Coordinates of C-alpha atoms and ligand atoms in Angstrom, one line a residue:
M1 CA -21.7 3.7 23.5
S2 CA -21.1 0.8 25.9
E3 CA -24.2 -1.4 25.6
P4 CA -23.6 -4.9 27.0
V5 CA -23.0 -6.7 23.4
Q6 CA -26.2 -9.3 23.1
T7 CA -25.2 -12.6 21.8
P8 CA -27.6 -14.1 18.8
Q9 CA -29.0 -17.6 19.6
T10 CA -26.5 -19.9 21.0
F11 CA -23.5 -18.4 19.6
Q12 CA -20.5 -17.5 21.9
S13 CA -19.8 -13.3 21.5
R14 CA -16.9 -13.0 19.0
I15 CA -16.2 -10.0 17.5
F16 CA -14.5 -9.8 13.7
S17 CA -13.7 -7.0 11.6
G18 CA -11.0 -6.2 8.8
I19 CA -9.4 -3.0 7.0
Q20 CA -7.8 -3.3 3.4
P21 CA -4.6 -2.3 2.7
S22 CA -5.8 -0.3 -0.4
G23 CA -4.2 3.2 0.8
G24 CA -2.9 5.0 4.0
M25 CA -5.6 4.9 7.0
T26 CA -7.9 7.8 7.3
L27 CA -9.7 9.7 9.9
G28 CA -12.8 7.8 8.7
N29 CA -10.9 4.5 9.3
Y30 CA -9.9 5.4 12.7
L31 CA -13.5 6.7 14.1
G32 CA -15.6 4.4 12.0
A33 CA -13.4 1.4 12.8
L34 CA -10.0 1.2 14.9
K35 CA -11.2 3.1 17.8
R36 CA -14.1 1.0 18.1
F37 CA -12.1 -2.0 17.5
A38 CA -9.9 -0.8 20.5
E39 CA -12.8 -0.4 22.7
L40 CA -14.4 -3.6 22.3
Q41 CA -11.2 -5.3 23.0
N42 CA -10.9 -3.3 26.2
R43 CA -14.4 -4.6 27.3
G44 CA -13.1 -8.1 27.3
I45 CA -14.9 -9.7 24.5
E46 CA -13.1 -12.1 22.1
T47 CA -11.4 -9.8 19.1
V48 CA -10.1 -11.1 15.8
Y49 CA -9.1 -8.5 13.5
C50 CA -7.7 -8.9 10.1
V51 CA -5.9 -6.7 7.4
V52 CA -7.8 -7.9 4.4
D53 CA -5.3 -7.8 1.5
L54 CA -7.4 -10.3 -0.6
H55 CA -10.1 -7.5 -0.6
A56 CA -7.7 -4.9 -1.5
I57 CA -6.6 -6.8 -4.8
T58 CA -10.5 -6.3 -6.1
V59 CA -9.0 -3.4 -7.7
W60 CA -5.1 -3.0 -9.0
Q61 CA -2.4 -2.6 -6.2
D62 CA 1.3 -2.1 -6.8
P63 CA 2.8 -5.3 -5.4
E64 CA 5.6 -3.4 -3.3
K65 CA 3.2 -0.8 -2.2
L66 CA 0.6 -3.5 -0.9
R67 CA 3.4 -5.1 1.3
N68 CA 4.0 -1.7 2.9
Q69 CA 0.4 -0.9 3.0
T70 CA -0.4 -4.1 4.8
R71 CA 2.5 -3.6 7.5
E72 CA 1.2 -0.1 7.7
I73 CA -2.3 -1.1 8.4
A74 CA -1.1 -3.2 11.0
A75 CA 0.9 -0.6 12.7
A76 CA -2.2 1.3 12.5
F77 CA -4.1 -1.3 14.7
I78 CA -1.7 -1.7 17.1
A79 CA -0.9 2.2 17.4
S80 CA -4.9 2.6 18.1
G81 CA -4.7 0.5 20.9
I82 CA -5.1 -3.4 19.8
D83 CA -2.6 -5.4 21.6
P84 CA -1.9 -8.5 19.3
T85 CA -1.7 -10.4 23.1
R86 CA -5.5 -9.7 23.7
S87 CA -6.6 -9.8 20.2
I88 CA -6.1 -11.9 17.1
L89 CA -4.2 -9.8 14.5
F90 CA -3.4 -11.1 10.9
N91 CA -3.2 -10.5 7.7
Q92 CA -6.2 -12.4 5.4
S93 CA -4.0 -14.0 2.9
Q94 CA -2.2 -16.0 5.4
V95 CA -5.2 -17.9 6.5
S96 CA -6.4 -20.5 3.6
A97 CA -9.8 -20.6 5.3
H98 CA -11.2 -17.1 3.9
A99 CA -10.3 -18.1 0.4
E100 CA -12.0 -21.4 0.9
L101 CA -15.0 -20.6 2.3
G102 CA -15.0 -17.7 0.4
W103 CA -15.3 -20.0 -2.8
I104 CA -18.3 -22.0 -1.0
F105 CA -20.5 -19.1 -0.5
N106 CA -19.8 -18.1 -4.1
C107 CA -21.8 -21.1 -4.6
V108 CA -24.4 -20.1 -1.9
A109 CA -25.0 -16.5 -3.0
R110 CA -27.0 -15.4 -6.0
I111 CA -25.3 -13.1 -8.8
G112 CA -28.1 -10.6 -8.2
W113 CA -27.3 -10.0 -4.6
M114 CA -24.0 -8.9 -5.7
Y115 CA -24.9 -6.4 -8.4
R116 CA -27.5 -4.4 -5.9
M117 CA -24.6 -3.7 -3.8
T118 CA -24.0 0.1 -4.0
Q119 CA -19.9 -0.5 -3.2
F120 CA -19.9 -2.6 -6.4
K121 CA -21.8 0.0 -8.3
D122 CA -19.7 2.9 -7.2
K123 CA -16.2 1.5 -7.9
A124 CA -17.1 -0.3 -10.9
G125 CA -18.5 3.0 -12.3
K126 CA -19.8 2.7 -15.8
H127 CA -17.3 0.2 -16.9
A128 CA -18.7 -2.7 -14.7
E129 CA -17.9 -5.3 -17.4
N130 CA -14.3 -4.4 -17.0
S131 CA -14.1 -4.4 -13.5
S132 CA -12.4 -7.5 -11.7
L133 CA -15.0 -10.8 -11.0
G134 CA -13.5 -10.5 -7.5
L135 CA -14.7 -6.9 -7.1
L136 CA -18.2 -8.2 -7.6
A137 CA -17.8 -11.1 -5.3
Y138 CA -16.5 -9.2 -2.6
P139 CA -19.3 -9.5 -0.4
S140 CA -19.0 -13.1 -0.5
L141 CA -15.6 -13.1 0.7
M142 CA -16.0 -10.7 3.3
A143 CA -19.1 -13.2 4.7
A144 CA -16.6 -15.9 4.8
D145 CA -14.0 -13.7 6.9
I146 CA -16.7 -13.3 9.3
L147 CA -18.2 -16.5 9.1
A148 CA -14.7 -18.4 9.1
Y149 CA -14.8 -17.3 13.0
K150 CA -18.8 -17.8 13.6
A151 CA -18.2 -14.2 14.4
T152 CA -21.3 -12.5 16.3
H153 CA -20.8 -9.1 15.8
V154 CA -19.0 -6.8 13.4
P155 CA -17.8 -3.4 14.1
V156 CA -18.0 -1.0 11.0
G157 CA -18.6 2.1 9.8
E158 CA -22.1 2.8 8.1
D159 CA -20.7 2.2 4.5
Q160 CA -20.4 -1.3 5.1
K161 CA -23.9 -1.9 6.4
Q162 CA -25.4 -3.0 3.2
H163 CA -22.4 -5.7 3.1
L164 CA -23.0 -7.0 6.5
E165 CA -27.0 -7.6 5.7
L166 CA -25.7 -9.7 2.6
T167 CA -23.6 -11.9 5.0
R168 CA -26.7 -12.3 7.6
D169 CA -28.5 -13.7 4.0
I170 CA -25.8 -15.7 3.0
A171 CA -25.4 -17.5 6.3
A172 CA -29.4 -17.9 6.5
K173 CA -29.3 -19.1 3.1
F174 CA -26.2 -21.8 3.9
N175 CA -28.6 -22.7 6.9
H176 CA -31.3 -23.1 5.1
D177 CA -30.2 -25.2 1.9
Y178 CA -28.3 -27.6 4.5
G179 CA -30.9 -28.0 7.3
V180 CA -28.5 -26.7 9.8
N181 CA -28.1 -24.0 12.5
F182 CA -24.4 -23.5 11.8
F183 CA -23.6 -20.0 10.9
P184 CA -24.7 -17.2 13.4
I185 CA -26.8 -14.3 11.8
T186 CA -24.2 -11.5 12.5
E187 CA -24.8 -8.4 14.2
P188 CA -23.5 -5.2 12.7
L189 CA -22.2 -2.8 15.3
I190 CA -22.7 0.7 14.1
E191 CA -22.2 3.1 17.0
G192 CA -20.7 6.5 17.7
A193 CA -20.9 10.1 16.2
A194 CA -18.7 9.6 13.4
T195 CA -20.2 6.3 11.7
R196 CA -19.7 7.9 8.5
V197 CA -17.0 10.4 8.5
M198 CA -17.4 12.7 5.1
S199 CA -14.9 13.8 2.5
L200 CA -13.3 17.5 3.6
R201 CA -13.6 18.9 -0.1
D202 CA -17.5 17.4 -0.6
G203 CA -20.1 16.5 2.3
S204 CA -21.9 14.1 0.2
K205 CA -18.8 11.9 -0.3
K206 CA -17.8 9.3 2.1
M207 CA -13.7 10.0 3.5
S208 CA -12.1 7.6 1.9
K209 CA -8.2 6.5 1.3
S210 CA -8.5 6.1 -2.3
D211 CA -10.0 9.6 -3.1
P212 CA -7.5 11.0 -5.6
S213 CA -7.6 14.4 -3.6
D214 CA -5.4 14.0 -0.4
Q215 CA -7.1 17.4 0.7
S216 CA -10.4 15.5 1.4
R217 CA -9.2 13.2 4.0
I218 CA -6.8 13.2 7.1
N219 CA -4.1 10.5 7.0
L220 CA -2.9 8.4 10.3
T221 CA 0.2 9.8 8.9
D222 CA -0.3 13.6 8.4
D223 CA 1.9 15.6 10.7
A224 CA 0.4 18.5 13.0
D225 CA 1.0 21.1 10.5
T226 CA -0.9 19.3 7.4
I227 CA -3.8 18.2 9.8
A228 CA -4.3 22.0 10.4
A229 CA -4.3 23.0 7.2
K230 CA -6.5 20.6 5.9
I231 CA -9.2 21.4 8.7
R232 CA -8.8 25.1 7.6
K233 CA -9.1 24.4 4.3
A234 CA -12.0 22.1 4.5
K235 CA -15.2 23.0 2.8
T236 CA -18.0 24.8 5.1
D237 CA -21.0 27.2 4.5
P238 CA -20.6 30.9 5.5
E239 CA -23.4 30.3 8.6
P240 CA -22.2 30.1 12.5
L241 CA -22.8 26.8 14.0
P242 CA -26.6 26.4 15.0
E243 CA -28.2 26.3 18.4
T244 CA -29.0 22.9 18.1
V245 CA -28.5 19.7 15.8
E246 CA -31.5 19.9 14.0
G247 CA -29.7 23.1 12.7
L248 CA -27.2 20.9 10.7
K249 CA -29.9 19.1 9.0
D250 CA -29.2 20.4 5.4
R251 CA -25.7 21.4 6.1
P252 CA -23.5 18.2 5.4
E253 CA -20.2 19.9 5.5
A254 CA -21.0 21.4 9.0
R255 CA -22.5 18.3 10.4
N256 CA -19.2 16.7 9.5
L257 CA -16.9 18.9 11.3
V258 CA -19.0 18.6 14.5
N259 CA -19.4 14.6 14.2
I260 CA -15.9 14.5 14.1
Y261 CA -15.2 16.9 16.8
A262 CA -17.7 14.9 19.0
A263 CA -16.0 11.3 18.4
L264 CA -12.6 12.9 18.9
A265 CA -13.9 14.2 22.4
D266 CA -15.6 11.1 22.9
T267 CA -18.6 13.0 23.4
T268 CA -22.7 13.7 21.4
S269 CA -22.9 15.8 18.6
E270 CA -25.7 17.6 20.7
S271 CA -23.0 18.7 23.6
V272 CA -20.6 20.2 21.0
V273 CA -23.4 22.2 19.4
A274 CA -24.5 23.3 22.6
E275 CA -20.7 24.3 23.5
F276 CA -20.3 26.3 20.0
A277 CA -23.6 27.6 19.3
G278 CA -23.5 30.6 17.4
A279 CA -19.7 30.3 16.9
Q280 CA -18.1 31.0 13.0
F281 CA -16.1 28.6 11.9
G282 CA -13.2 30.6 12.1
S283 CA -12.9 30.1 15.5
F284 CA -14.3 26.6 15.5
K285 CA -11.7 25.0 13.0
P286 CA -8.7 25.8 15.2
K287 CA -10.2 23.9 18.3
L288 CA -10.9 20.8 16.1
A289 CA -7.7 21.1 14.6
E290 CA -5.9 21.5 18.2
L291 CA -8.3 18.5 19.1
A292 CA -7.5 16.3 16.2
V293 CA -3.5 16.7 16.3
E294 CA -4.0 15.8 20.3
K295 CA -5.7 12.7 19.6
L296 CA -4.1 11.5 16.3
S297 CA -0.3 12.5 16.9
P298 CA 0.4 9.7 19.5
I299 CA -0.9 7.5 17.0
T300 CA 1.0 8.7 14.1
T301 CA 4.5 8.9 16.2
E302 CA 4.0 5.2 17.3
M303 CA 2.8 3.9 13.9
A304 CA 6.3 5.4 12.4
R305 CA 7.8 3.7 15.5
L306 CA 6.9 0.6 14.4
M307 CA 6.7 1.1 10.8
A308 CA 10.7 0.9 11.5
D309 CA 11.1 -2.4 12.3
P310 CA 8.8 -4.4 9.5
A311 CA 10.0 -7.8 10.6
E312 CA 8.6 -7.5 13.9
I313 CA 5.2 -6.3 12.3
D314 CA 5.5 -9.4 9.9
R315 CA 6.0 -11.7 13.3
I316 CA 3.1 -10.2 15.1
L317 CA 1.1 -11.1 11.9
N318 CA 2.4 -14.9 11.9
R319 CA 1.6 -15.4 15.4
G320 CA -1.8 -13.9 14.4
A321 CA -2.4 -16.1 11.8
D322 CA -1.3 -19.4 13.8
Q323 CA -4.2 -18.1 16.2
A324 CA -6.8 -17.4 13.4
D325 CA -6.0 -20.8 11.7
A326 CA -6.8 -22.7 15.1
I327 CA -10.3 -21.2 15.1
A328 CA -11.1 -21.2 11.3
Q329 CA -9.9 -24.6 10.4
P330 CA -11.8 -26.7 12.5
I331 CA -14.8 -24.7 11.3
L332 CA -13.9 -25.1 8.0
A333 CA -13.7 -28.8 8.5
Q334 CA -17.5 -28.6 9.7
V335 CA -18.7 -26.9 6.9
K336 CA -16.9 -29.0 4.1
D337 CA -18.5 -32.1 6.2
I338 CA -21.9 -30.2 6.1
V339 CA -21.7 -29.7 2.1
G340 CA -20.6 -33.3 1.3
M341 CA -16.7 -33.0 0.7
I342 CA -14.6 -35.8 1.7
R343 CA -12.0 -34.5 4.1
R344 CA -8.4 -34.9 3.5
R345 CA -7.2 -37.1 6.2
E346 CA -3.7 -38.6 7.8
V347 CA -2.9 -42.1 6.3
Ligands
AQP1 N1 -15.6 7.7 6.1 C1 -15.9 6.7 6.6 N2 -16.3 6.9 7.8 C2 -16.6 5.9 8.9 N3 -16.1 4.7 9.1 C3 -15.4 4.7 7.7 N4 -14.6 3.4 7.4 C4 -14.1 3.7 6.1 N5 -14.2 4.9 5.8 C5 -15.1 5.2 6.5 C6 -14.7 2.0 8.0 O1 -13.3 1.6 8.2 C7 -13.5 -0.1 7.9 C8 -12.7 -0.5 7.1 O2 -12.9 -0.1 5.6 P1 -12.1 -0.7 4.6 O3 -10.9 0.3 4.3 O4 -12.0 -2.2 4.5 O5 -12.9 -0.1 3.1 P2 -14.0 1.0 3.0 O6 -14.9 0.7 3.7 O7 -14.1 1.0 1.5 O8 -12.9 2.2 3.0 P3 -11.9 3.6 2.3 O9 -11.3 4.1 3.0 O10 -13.1 4.2 1.3 O11 -11.2 2.0 1.5 P4 -11.1 2.3 0.2 O12 -10.7 3.8 -0.5 O13 -9.7 1.4 -0.8 O14 -12.3 1.7 -0.8 C9 -14.8 -0.1 7.8 O15 -15.6 -0.7 9.0 C10 -15.6 0.8 7.5 O16 -16.7 0.8 7.7

């Protein structure tokens, strides 16, 4: 888990990642992203984290809910261990470099690259012609989020791997088209036992904050009884837990619960299977519920405390936006020089 972060080429190590305020936070977001974000911050690497509201509006968001969800995601970052005095924490739309660089990347990236993205296919469904242009261009804006900070590493869940490959393609094409070695070729950091937490109702579907079924996910705002009830009702199969992880191969729901346990307990799936080999789900599920409540309750409580003072969250996000601007604006100015845009100067 704590391998040294290798910096590609000659760029200074910098971590960037973001989370959409498109709903409440799930256990998937926590294990696949937030928990890792805090670990990286605690390893002393420069960390820049963002609530990506420009991404959220690629599908319809109620304006009042969007404001609330943005603050709730910021609260979840802090409650999960992101310290705004050690990491930069801000809201994407407050730093205009994201949208500006996103546009330049729209002119570097190819439309065909966007149509190949599985997330676009999943979200646009059968009515791609009716989806927003922003949904198609989402990965181009994501490349801008990362490269506006020349981030060298991006911790994400498995579902974002394809988008990160596109970020690398955009950086490489920009460098090639303009004959520069300006942007790093960013490395994804996809590590740990729960890089893809699955729905509690369907082991073939990712746990997602926008899934219509609340039973499919554990929300970071769920209380202890709700968490226990959702785990008790989680879909499983009638077999006991196997002797080895290979025995989980064709058992997606069982594998998911084992992986969740391992990630929450900071251990490996192998050691969870070794501990519970032969156990029935009737005895494993209560243990998992107990562990989930133990790990998530302090986060839920802290989120509620922070949400009681939205003005303080806004102040934290404002400070973060100033710090983010200080890094991104000079990089954007250099991009404009490279592209051949005349910079606005003081007169
Ligand atoms: N189920 C998951 N398992 C592991 N990691 C996950 N992530 C999301 N779901 C899981 C990781 O959380 C980070 C933030 O993701 P996001 O909110 O920006 O977008 P998403 O990946 O599309 O997440 P959702 O919950 O599925 O949101 P909606 O429903 O709005 O699309 C990313 O690092 C992601 O990998």
